[in-house]
PDB file of C-alpha atoms in Angstrom:
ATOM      1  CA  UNK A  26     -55.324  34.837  44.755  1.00 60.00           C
ATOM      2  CA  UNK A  27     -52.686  32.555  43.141  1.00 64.00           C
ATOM      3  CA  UNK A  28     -55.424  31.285  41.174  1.00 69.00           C
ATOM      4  CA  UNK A  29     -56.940  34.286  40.325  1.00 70.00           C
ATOM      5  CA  UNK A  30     -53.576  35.783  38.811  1.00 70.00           C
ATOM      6  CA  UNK A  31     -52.916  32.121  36.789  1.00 67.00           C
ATOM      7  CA  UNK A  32     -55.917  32.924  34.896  1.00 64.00           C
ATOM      8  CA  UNK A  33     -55.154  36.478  34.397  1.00 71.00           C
ATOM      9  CA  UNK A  34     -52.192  35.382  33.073  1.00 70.00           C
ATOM     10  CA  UNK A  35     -53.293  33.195  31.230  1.00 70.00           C
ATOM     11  CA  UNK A  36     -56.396  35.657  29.480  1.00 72.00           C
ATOM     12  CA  UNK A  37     -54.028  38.268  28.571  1.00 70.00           C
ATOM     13  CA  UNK A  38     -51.321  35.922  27.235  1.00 71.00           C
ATOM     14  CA  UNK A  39     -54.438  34.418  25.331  1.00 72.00           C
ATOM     15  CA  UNK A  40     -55.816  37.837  24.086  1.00 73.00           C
ATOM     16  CA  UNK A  41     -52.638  38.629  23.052  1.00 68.00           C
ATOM     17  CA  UNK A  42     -52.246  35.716  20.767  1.00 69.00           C
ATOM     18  CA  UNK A  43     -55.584  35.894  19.275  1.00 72.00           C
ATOM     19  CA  UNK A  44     -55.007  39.993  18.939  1.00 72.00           C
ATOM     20  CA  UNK A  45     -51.564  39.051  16.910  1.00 68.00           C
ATOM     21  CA  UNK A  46     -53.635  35.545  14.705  1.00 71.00           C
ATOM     22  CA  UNK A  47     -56.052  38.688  13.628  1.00 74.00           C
ATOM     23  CA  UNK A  48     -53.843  40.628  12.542  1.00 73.00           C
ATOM     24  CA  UNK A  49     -51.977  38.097  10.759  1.00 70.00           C
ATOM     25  CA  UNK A  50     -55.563  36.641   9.618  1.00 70.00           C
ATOM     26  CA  UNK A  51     -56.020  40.432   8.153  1.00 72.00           C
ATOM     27  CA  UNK A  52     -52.584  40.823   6.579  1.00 74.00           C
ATOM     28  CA  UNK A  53     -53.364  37.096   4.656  1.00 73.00           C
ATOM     29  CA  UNK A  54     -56.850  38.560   3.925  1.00 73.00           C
ATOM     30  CA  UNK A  55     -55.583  41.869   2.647  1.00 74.00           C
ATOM     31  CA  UNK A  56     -52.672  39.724   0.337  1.00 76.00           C
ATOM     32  CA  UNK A  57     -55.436  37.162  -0.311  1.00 73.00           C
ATOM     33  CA  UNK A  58     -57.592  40.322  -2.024  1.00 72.00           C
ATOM     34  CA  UNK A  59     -55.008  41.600  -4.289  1.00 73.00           C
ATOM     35  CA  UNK A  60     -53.852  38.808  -5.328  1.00 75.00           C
ATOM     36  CA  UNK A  61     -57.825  38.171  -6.860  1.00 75.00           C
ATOM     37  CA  UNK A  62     -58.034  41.380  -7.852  1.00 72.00           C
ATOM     38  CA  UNK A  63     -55.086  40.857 -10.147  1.00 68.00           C
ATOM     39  CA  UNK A  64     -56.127  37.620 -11.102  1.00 71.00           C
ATOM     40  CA  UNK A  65     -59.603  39.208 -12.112  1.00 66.00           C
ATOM     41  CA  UNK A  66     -57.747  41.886 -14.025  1.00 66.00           C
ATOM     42  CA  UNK A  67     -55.942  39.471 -15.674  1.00 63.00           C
ATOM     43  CA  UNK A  68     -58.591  37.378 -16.530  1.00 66.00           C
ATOM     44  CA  UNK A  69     -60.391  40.350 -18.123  1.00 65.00           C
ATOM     45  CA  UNK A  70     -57.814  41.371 -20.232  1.00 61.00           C
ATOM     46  CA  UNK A  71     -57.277  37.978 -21.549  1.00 62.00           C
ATOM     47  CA  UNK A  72     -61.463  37.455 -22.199  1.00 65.00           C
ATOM     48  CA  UNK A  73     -60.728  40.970 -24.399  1.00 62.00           C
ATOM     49  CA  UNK A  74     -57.886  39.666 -26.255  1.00 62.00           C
ATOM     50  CA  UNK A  75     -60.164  36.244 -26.380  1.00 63.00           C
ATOM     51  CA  UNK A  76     -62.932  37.998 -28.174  1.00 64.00           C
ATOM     52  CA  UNK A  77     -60.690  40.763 -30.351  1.00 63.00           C
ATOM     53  CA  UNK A  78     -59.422  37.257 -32.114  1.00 63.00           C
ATOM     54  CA  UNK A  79     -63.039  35.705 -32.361  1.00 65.00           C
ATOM     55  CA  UNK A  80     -64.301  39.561 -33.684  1.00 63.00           C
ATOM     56  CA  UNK A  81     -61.563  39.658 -36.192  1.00 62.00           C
ATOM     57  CA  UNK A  82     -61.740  36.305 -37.896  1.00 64.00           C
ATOM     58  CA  UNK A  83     -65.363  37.356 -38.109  1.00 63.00           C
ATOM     59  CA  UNK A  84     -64.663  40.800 -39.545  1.00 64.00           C
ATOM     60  CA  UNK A  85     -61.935  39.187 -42.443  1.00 68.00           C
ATOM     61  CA  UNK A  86     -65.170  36.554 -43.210  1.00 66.00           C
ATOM     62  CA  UNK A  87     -67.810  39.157 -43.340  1.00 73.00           C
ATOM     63  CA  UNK A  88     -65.835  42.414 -44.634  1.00 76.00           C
ATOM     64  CA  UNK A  89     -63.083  41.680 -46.364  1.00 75.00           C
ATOM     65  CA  UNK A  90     -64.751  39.847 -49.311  1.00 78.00           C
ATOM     66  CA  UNK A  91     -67.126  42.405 -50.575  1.00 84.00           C
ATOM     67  CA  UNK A  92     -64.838  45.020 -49.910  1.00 82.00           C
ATOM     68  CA  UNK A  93     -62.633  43.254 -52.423  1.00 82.00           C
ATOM     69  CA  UNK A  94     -65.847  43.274 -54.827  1.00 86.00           C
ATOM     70  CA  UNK A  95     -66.522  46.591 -54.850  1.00 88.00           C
ATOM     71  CA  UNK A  96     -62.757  47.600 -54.799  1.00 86.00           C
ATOM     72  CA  UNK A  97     -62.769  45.259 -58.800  1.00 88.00           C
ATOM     73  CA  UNK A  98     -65.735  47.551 -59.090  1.00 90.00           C
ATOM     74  CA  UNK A  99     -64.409  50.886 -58.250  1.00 89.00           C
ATOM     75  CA  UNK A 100     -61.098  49.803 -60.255  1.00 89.00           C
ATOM     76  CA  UNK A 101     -63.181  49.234 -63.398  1.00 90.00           C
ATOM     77  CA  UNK A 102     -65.239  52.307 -63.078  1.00 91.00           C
ATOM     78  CA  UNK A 103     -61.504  53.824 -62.811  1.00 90.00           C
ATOM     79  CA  UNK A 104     -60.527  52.054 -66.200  1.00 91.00           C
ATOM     80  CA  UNK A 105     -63.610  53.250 -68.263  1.00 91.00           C
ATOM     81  CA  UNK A 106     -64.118  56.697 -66.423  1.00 90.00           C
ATOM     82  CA  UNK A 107     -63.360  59.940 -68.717  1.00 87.00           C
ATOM     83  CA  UNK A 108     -64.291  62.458 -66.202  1.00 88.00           C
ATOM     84  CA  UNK A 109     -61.601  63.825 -64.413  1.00 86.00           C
ATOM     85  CA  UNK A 110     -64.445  64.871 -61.082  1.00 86.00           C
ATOM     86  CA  UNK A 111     -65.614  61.304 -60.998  1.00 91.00           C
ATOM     87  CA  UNK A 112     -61.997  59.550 -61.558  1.00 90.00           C
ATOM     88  CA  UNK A 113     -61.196  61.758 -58.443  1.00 90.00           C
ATOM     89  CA  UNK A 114     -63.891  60.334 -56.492  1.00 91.00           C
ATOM     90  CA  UNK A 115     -63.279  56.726 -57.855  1.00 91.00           C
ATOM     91  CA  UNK A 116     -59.336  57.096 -56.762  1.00 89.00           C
ATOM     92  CA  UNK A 117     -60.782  58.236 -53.002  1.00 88.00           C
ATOM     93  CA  UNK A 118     -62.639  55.500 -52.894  1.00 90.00           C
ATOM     94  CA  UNK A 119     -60.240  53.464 -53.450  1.00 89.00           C
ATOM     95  CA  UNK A 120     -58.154  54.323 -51.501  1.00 84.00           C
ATOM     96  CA  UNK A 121     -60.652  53.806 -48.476  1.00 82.00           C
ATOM     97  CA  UNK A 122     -61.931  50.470 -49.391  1.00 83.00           C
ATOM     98  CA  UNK A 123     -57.905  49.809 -49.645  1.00 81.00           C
ATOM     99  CA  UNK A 124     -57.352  51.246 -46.090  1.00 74.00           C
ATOM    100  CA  UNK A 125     -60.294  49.021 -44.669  1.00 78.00           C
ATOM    101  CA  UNK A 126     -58.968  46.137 -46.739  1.00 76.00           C
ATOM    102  CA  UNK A 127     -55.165  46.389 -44.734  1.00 69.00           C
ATOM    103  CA  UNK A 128     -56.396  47.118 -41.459  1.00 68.00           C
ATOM    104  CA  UNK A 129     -58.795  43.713 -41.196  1.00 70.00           C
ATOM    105  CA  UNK A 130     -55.902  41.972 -42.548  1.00 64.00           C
ATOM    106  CA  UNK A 131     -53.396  43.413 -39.935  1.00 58.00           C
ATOM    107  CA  UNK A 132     -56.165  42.896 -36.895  1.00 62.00           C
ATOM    108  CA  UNK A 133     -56.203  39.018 -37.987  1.00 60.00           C
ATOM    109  CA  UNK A 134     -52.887  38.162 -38.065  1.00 53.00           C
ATOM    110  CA  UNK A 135     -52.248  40.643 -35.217  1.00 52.00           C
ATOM    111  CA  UNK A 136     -54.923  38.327 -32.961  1.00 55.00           C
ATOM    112  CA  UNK A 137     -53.352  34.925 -33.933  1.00 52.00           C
ATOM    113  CA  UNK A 138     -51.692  32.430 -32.501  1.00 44.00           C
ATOM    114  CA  UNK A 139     -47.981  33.619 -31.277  1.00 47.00           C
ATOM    115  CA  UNK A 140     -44.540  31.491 -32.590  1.00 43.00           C
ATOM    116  CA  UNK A 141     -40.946  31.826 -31.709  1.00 49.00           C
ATOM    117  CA  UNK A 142     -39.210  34.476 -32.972  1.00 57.00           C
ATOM    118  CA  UNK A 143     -35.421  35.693 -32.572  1.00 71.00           C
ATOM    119  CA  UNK A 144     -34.900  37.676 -29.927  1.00 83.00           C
ATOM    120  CA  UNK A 145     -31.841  40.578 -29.797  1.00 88.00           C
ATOM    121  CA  UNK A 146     -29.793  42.376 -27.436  1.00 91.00           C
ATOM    122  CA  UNK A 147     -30.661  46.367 -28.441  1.00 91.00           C
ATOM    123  CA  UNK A 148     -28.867  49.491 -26.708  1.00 93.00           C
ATOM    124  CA  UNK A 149     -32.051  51.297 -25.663  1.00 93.00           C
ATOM    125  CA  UNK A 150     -30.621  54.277 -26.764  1.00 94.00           C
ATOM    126  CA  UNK A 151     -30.099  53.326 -30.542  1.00 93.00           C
ATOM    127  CA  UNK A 152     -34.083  52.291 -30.612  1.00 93.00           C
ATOM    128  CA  UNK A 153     -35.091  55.747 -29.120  1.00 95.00           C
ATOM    129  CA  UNK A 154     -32.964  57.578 -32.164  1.00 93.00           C
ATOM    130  CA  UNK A 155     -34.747  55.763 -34.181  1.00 91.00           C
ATOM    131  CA  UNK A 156     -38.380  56.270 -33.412  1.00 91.00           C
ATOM    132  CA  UNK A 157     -37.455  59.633 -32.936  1.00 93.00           C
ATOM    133  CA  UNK A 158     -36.017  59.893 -36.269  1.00 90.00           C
ATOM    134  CA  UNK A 159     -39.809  58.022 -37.747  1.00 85.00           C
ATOM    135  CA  UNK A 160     -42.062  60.911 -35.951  1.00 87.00           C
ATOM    136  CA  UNK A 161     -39.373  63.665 -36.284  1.00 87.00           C
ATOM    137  CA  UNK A 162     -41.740  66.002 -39.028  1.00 87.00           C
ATOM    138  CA  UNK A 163     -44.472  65.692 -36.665  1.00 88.00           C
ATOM    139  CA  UNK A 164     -42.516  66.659 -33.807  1.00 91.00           C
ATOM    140  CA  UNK A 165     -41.394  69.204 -35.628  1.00 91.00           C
ATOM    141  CA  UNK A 166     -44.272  70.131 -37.509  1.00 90.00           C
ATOM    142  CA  UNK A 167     -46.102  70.523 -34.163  1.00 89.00           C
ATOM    143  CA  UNK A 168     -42.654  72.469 -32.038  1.00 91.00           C
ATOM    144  CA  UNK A 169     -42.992  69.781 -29.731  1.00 92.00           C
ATOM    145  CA  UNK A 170     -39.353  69.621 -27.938  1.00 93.00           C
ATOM    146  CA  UNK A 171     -37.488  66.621 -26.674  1.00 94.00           C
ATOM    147  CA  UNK A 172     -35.666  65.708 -23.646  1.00 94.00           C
ATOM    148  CA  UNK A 173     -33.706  62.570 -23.709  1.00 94.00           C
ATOM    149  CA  UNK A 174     -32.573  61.593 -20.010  1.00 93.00           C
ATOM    150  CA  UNK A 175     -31.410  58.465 -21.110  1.00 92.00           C
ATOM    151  CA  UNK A 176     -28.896  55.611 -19.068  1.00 87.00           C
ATOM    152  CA  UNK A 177     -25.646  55.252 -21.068  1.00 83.00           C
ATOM    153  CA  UNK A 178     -24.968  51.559 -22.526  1.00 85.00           C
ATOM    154  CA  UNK A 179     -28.172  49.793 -21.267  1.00 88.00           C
ATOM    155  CA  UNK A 180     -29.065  46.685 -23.337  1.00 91.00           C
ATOM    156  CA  UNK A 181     -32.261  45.313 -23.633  1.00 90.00           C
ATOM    157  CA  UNK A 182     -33.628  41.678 -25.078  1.00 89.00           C
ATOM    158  CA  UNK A 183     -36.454  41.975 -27.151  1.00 89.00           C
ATOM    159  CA  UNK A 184     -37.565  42.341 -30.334  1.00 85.00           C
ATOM    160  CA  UNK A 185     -36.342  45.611 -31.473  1.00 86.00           C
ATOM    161  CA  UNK A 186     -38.757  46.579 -34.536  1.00 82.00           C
ATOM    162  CA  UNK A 187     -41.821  45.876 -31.975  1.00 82.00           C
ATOM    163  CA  UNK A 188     -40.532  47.882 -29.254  1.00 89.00           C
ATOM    164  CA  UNK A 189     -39.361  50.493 -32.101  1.00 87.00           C
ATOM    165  CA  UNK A 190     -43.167  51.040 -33.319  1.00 82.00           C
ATOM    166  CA  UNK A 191     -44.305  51.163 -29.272  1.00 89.00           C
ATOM    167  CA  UNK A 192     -41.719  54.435 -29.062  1.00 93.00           C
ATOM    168  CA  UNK A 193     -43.399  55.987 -32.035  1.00 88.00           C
ATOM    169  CA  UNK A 194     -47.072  55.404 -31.261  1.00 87.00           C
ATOM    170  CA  UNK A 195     -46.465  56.942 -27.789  1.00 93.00           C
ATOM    171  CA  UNK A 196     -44.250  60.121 -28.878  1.00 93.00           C
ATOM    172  CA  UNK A 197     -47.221  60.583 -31.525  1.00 89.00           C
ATOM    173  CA  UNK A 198     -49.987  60.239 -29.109  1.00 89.00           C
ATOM    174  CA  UNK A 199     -47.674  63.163 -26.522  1.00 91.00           C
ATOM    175  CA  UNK A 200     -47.957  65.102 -29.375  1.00 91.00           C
ATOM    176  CA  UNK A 201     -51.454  64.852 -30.121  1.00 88.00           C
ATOM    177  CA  UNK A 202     -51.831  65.592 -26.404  1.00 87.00           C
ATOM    178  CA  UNK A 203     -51.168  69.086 -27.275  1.00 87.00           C
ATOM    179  CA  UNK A 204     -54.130  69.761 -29.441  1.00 81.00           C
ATOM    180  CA  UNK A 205     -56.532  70.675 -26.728  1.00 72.00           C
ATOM    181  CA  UNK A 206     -53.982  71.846 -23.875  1.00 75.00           C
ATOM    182  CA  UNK A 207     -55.527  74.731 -22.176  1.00 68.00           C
ATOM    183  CA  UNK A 208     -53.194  77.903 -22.166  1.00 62.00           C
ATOM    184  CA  UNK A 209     -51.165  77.049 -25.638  1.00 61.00           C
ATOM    185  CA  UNK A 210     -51.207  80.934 -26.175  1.00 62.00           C
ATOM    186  CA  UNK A 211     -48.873  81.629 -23.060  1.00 65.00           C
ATOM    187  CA  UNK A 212     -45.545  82.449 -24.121  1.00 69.00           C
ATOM    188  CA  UNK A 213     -43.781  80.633 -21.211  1.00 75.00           C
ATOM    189  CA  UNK A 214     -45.323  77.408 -22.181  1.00 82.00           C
ATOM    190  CA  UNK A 215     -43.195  75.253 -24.268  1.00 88.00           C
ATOM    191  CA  UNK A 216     -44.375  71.635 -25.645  1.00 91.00           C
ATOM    192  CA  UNK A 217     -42.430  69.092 -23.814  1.00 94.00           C
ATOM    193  CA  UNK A 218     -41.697  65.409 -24.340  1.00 95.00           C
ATOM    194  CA  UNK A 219     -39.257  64.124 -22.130  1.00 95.00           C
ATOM    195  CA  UNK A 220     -38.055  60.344 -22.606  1.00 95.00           C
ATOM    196  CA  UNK A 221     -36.130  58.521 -19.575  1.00 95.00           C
ATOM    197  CA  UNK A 222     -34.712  55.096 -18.795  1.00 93.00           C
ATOM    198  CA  UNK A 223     -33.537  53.745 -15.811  1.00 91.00           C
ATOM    199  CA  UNK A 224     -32.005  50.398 -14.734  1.00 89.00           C
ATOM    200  CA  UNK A 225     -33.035  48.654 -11.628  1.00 85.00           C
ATOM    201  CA  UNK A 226     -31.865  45.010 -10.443  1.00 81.00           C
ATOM    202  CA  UNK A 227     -33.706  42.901 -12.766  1.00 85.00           C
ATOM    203  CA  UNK A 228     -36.018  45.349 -14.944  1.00 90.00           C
ATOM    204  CA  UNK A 229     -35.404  48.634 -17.327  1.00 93.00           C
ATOM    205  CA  UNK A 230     -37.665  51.246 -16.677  1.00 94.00           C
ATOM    206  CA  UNK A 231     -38.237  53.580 -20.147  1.00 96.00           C
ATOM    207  CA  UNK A 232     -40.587  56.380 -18.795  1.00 96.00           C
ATOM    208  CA  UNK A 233     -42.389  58.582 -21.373  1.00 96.00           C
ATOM    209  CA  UNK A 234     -44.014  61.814 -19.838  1.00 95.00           C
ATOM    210  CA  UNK A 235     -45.375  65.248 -21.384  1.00 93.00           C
ATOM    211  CA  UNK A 236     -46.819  68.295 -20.487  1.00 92.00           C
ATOM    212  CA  UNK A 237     -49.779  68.181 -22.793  1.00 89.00           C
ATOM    213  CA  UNK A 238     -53.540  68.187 -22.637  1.00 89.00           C
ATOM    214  CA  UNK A 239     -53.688  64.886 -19.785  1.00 89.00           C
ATOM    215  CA  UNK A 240     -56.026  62.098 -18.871  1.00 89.00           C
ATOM    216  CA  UNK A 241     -58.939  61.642 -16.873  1.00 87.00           C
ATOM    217  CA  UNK A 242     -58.651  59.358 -13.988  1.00 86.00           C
ATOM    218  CA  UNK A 243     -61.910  58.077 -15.403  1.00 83.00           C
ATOM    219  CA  UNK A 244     -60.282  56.390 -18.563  1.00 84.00           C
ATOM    220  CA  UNK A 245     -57.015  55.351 -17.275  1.00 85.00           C
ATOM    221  CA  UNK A 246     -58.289  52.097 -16.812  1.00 79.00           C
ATOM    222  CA  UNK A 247     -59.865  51.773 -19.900  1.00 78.00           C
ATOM    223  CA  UNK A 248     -57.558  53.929 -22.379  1.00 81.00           C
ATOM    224  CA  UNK A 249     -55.727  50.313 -23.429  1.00 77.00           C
ATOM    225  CA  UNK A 250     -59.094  48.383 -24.128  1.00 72.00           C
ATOM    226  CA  UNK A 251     -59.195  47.256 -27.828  1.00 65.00           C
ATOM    227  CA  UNK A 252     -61.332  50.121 -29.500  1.00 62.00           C
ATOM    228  CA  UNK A 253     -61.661  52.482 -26.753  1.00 66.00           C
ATOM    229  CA  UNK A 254     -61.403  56.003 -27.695  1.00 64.00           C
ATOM    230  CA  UNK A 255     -63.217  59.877 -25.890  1.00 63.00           C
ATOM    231  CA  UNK A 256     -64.501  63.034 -27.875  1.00 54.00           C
ATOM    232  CA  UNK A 257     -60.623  63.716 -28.409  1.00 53.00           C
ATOM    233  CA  UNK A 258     -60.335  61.214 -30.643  1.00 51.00           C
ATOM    234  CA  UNK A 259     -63.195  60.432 -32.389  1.00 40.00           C
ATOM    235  CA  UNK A 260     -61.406  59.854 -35.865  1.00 44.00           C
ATOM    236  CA  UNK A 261     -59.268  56.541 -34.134  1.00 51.00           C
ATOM    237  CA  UNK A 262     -60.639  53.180 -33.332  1.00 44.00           C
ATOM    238  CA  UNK A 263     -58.307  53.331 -30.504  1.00 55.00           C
ATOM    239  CA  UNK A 264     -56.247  50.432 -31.199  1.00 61.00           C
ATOM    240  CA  UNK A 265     -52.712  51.799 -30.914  1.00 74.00           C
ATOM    241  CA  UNK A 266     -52.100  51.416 -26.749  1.00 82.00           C
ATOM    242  CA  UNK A 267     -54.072  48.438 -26.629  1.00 78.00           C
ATOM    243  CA  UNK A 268     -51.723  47.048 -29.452  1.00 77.00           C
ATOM    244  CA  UNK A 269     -48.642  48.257 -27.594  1.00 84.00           C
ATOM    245  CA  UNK A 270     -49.517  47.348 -24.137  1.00 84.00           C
ATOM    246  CA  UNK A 271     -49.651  43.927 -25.697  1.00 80.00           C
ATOM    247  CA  UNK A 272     -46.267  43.962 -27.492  1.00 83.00           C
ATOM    248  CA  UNK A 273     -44.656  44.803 -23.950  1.00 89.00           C
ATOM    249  CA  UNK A 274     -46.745  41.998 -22.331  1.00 85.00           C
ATOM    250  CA  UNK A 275     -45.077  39.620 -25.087  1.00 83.00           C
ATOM    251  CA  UNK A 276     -41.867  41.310 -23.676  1.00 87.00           C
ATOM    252  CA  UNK A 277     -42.851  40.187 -20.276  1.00 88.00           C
ATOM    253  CA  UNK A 278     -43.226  43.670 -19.226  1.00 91.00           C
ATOM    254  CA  UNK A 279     -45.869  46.038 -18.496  1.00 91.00           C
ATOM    255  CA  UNK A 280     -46.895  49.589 -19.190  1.00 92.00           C
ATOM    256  CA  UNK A 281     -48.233  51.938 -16.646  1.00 93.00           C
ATOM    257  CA  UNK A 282     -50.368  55.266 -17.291  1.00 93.00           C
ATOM    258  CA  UNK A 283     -50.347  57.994 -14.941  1.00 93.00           C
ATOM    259  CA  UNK A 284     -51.401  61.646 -15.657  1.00 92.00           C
ATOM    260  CA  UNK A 285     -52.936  64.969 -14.192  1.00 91.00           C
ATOM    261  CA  UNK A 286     -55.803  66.863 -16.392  1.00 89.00           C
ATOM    262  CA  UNK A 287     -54.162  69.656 -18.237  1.00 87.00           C
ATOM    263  CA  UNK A 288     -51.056  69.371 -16.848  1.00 89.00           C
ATOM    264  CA  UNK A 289     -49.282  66.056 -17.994  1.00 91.00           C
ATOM    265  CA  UNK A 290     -49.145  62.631 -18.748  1.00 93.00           C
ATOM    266  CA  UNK A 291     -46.193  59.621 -17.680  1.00 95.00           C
ATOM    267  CA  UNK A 292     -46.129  56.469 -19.050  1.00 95.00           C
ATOM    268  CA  UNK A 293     -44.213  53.789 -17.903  1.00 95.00           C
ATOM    269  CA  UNK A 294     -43.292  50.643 -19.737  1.00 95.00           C
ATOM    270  CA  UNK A 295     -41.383  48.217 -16.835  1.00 94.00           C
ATOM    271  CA  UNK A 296     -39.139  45.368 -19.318  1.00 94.00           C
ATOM    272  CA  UNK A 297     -37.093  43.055 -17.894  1.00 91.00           C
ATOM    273  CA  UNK A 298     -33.396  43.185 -19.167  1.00 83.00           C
ATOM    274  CA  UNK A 299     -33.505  39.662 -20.159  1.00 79.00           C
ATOM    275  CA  UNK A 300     -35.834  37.561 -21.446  1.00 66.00           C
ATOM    276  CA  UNK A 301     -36.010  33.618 -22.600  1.00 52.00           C
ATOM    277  CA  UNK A 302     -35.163  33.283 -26.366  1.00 42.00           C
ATOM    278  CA  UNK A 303     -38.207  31.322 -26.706  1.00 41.00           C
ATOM    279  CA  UNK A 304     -40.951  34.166 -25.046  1.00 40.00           C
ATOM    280  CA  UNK A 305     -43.568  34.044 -26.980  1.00 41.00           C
ATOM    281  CA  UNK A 306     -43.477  36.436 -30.213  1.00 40.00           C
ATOM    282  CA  UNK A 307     -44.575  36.227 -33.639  1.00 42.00           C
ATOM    283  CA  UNK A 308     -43.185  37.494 -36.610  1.00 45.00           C
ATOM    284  CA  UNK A 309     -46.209  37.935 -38.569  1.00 46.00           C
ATOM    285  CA  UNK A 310     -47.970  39.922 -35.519  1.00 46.00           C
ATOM    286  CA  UNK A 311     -45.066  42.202 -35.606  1.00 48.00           C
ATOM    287  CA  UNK A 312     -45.067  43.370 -38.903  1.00 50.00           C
ATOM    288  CA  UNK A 313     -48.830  43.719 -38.629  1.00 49.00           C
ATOM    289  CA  UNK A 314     -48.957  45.738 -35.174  1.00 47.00           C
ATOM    290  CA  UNK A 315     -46.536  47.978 -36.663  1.00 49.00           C
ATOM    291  CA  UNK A 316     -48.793  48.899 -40.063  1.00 50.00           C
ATOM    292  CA  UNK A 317     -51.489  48.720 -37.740  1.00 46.00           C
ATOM    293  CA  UNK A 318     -49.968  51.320 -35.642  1.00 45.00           C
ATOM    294  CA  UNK A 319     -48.935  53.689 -38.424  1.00 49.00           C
ATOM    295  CA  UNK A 320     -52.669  53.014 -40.292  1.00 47.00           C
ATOM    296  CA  UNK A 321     -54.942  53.611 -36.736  1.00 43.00           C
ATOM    297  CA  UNK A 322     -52.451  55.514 -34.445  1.00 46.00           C
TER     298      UNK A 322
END
C-alpha cells in the first residue's frame, strides 16, 4: 500500500509537471509564431521596397529619356504651330509628358539610399493647422467638417514637412471617402473628419477617422502596397499610403488601418515622442514624397 501511494504520488506530481512544460511549450510556440509572422511581414515589405527601387531606376533608364524627346518635339511643334485647336492639344500634351517626366524623377530619388537629416521638436498641433490649412478648399469644396480632439502642448521629434504631407494625403483620401458613401442624400448625415492625438508613456498616438464610404477587410492588408489601388480609384497608381506608411516607418513609427464598409474608416499612425537625431531620413526623399504626394494622391 505504501508503495502503491509513492507511485501515485509520484504520477500525479509527474503529470502535473508535464501538464504545466505543455503549456509553457504552447505559450513559447504561440510567441515563437508571431514573432515569424512578423518577421515574414517584415521581410515582405522590405522585398517591395527592394524591388520599387530596382523598378524605378529602371523606369528613369527606359522612360524618362524619350519622354524628354518627344517633350523637344511637342515644344517645337508648339513654336511653329499657328492653329489655335492644335496649339491646345500640343500644350496638353505637354503638360502630360511633363507630369510623367516629375513623377519618375520623384519615385527615384524617393527609392534611394536614406542620409541624415535634422531632426525637430514640432507641437503636433501647429503641424495639424497646417495641413489643414493645405487641403482646406477641398474640405470645403466637398462640406466635409472637422473635429480636432487634439492633446494640448505635445511635442513630437521628427521631420516636420514629412509628417506635414502624411496629414494632408490622409485628410484628402477621408474626403475622397465620401464620393461613394451610401445614403449622402439623408439630411442627418453630415461628412465627418475627426483628428485625435493622444500621449502614452513612450509613443504619440495621432488617430485619423471618418465616417465616409470605408474599406474592405479584403484590402486592408494590401491598401499600403506600392501601386495598389480598387475600382474606386482607378485614376491613382496608389502610391500615396504606401509613401506615407514609409515616412512614419523612417519616424520609427507605424500606421494602422481599421475601418467598417460604409460606415467609417480610423487610421492610426503610433510615433514615438523621441527619436535619435541620426534616424535615418533623407532630405532629397522628402521633398520628393511630398510632390509625389500632391502629383499621385
Amino acid at each position: 500500500g505504501l508503495t502503491i501511494s509513492v507511485f501515485t504520488r509520484w504520477m500525479w506530481r509527474n503529470m502535473f509537471a508535464m501538464q504545466y512544460l505543455r503549456n509553457e511549450n504552447n505559450e513559447a510556440l504561440k510567441t515563437a509564431f508571431k514573432t515569424l509572422k512578423k518577421t515574414e511581414k517584415q521581410l515582405i515589405q522590405q522585398q517591395k521596397y527592394q524591388a520599387l527601387n530596382h523598378m524605378a531606376k529602371g523606369l528613369l533608364h527606359e522612360i524618362i529619356n524619350p519622354v524628354n524627346s518627344a517633350s523637344q518635339a511637342l515644344s517645337y511643334a508648339q513654336s511653329v504651330n499657328e492653329d489655335e485647336e492644335i496649339a491646345e492639344a500640343i500644350s496638353e500634351a505637354i503638360m502630360q509628358q511633363t507630369r510623367i517626366s516629375n513623377i519618375v524623377t520623384d519615385l527615384r530619388v524617393f527609392a534611394q539610399p536614406e542620409s541624415d537629416q535634422a531632426i525637430e521638436r514640432v507641437n503636433i498641433s501647429d503641424m495639424i493647422a497646417k495641413a489643414l490649412k493645405f487641403c482646406h478648399q477641398e474640405l470645403d469644396k466637398a462640406e466635409v467638417h472637422v473635429v480636432l480632439n487634439l492633446a494640448e502642448e505635445t511635442y513630437l521629434d521628427c521631420h516636420p514637412s514629412a509628417l506635414v504631407q502624411v496629414f494632408v494625403n490622409l485628410l484628402l483620401n477621408s474626403r475622397d471617402a465620401f464620393k461613394n458613401k451610401k445614403g449622402l442624400g439623408d439630411e442627418t448625415y453630415t461628412r465627418e473628419i475627426s483628428v485625435s492625438s493622444y500621449e502614452q508613456s513612450e509613443h504619440i498616438l495621432i488617430i485619423f477617422k471618418d465616417n465616409g464610404v470605408g474599406i474592405a477587410q479584403s484590402i486592408i492588408q494590401k491598401i499600403t502596397d506600392p501601386f495598389f489601388s480598387d475600382e474606386n480609384s482607378p485614376e491613382k497608381m496608389g502610391l500615396g499610403l504606401s509613401i506615407c506608411q514609409t515616412i512614419i516607418r523612417h519616424h520609427g513609427g507605424t500606421l494602422d488601418i481599421d475601418s467598417k464598409v460604409n460606415e467609417w474608416t480610423e487610421i492610426t499612425l503610433s510615433l514615438p515622442a523621441q527619436i535619435k537625431v541620426n534616424s535615418p531620413a533623407n532630405k532629397q526623399r522628402t521633398a520628393a514624397s511630398q510632390t509625389l504626394i500632391d502629383r499621385i494622391g
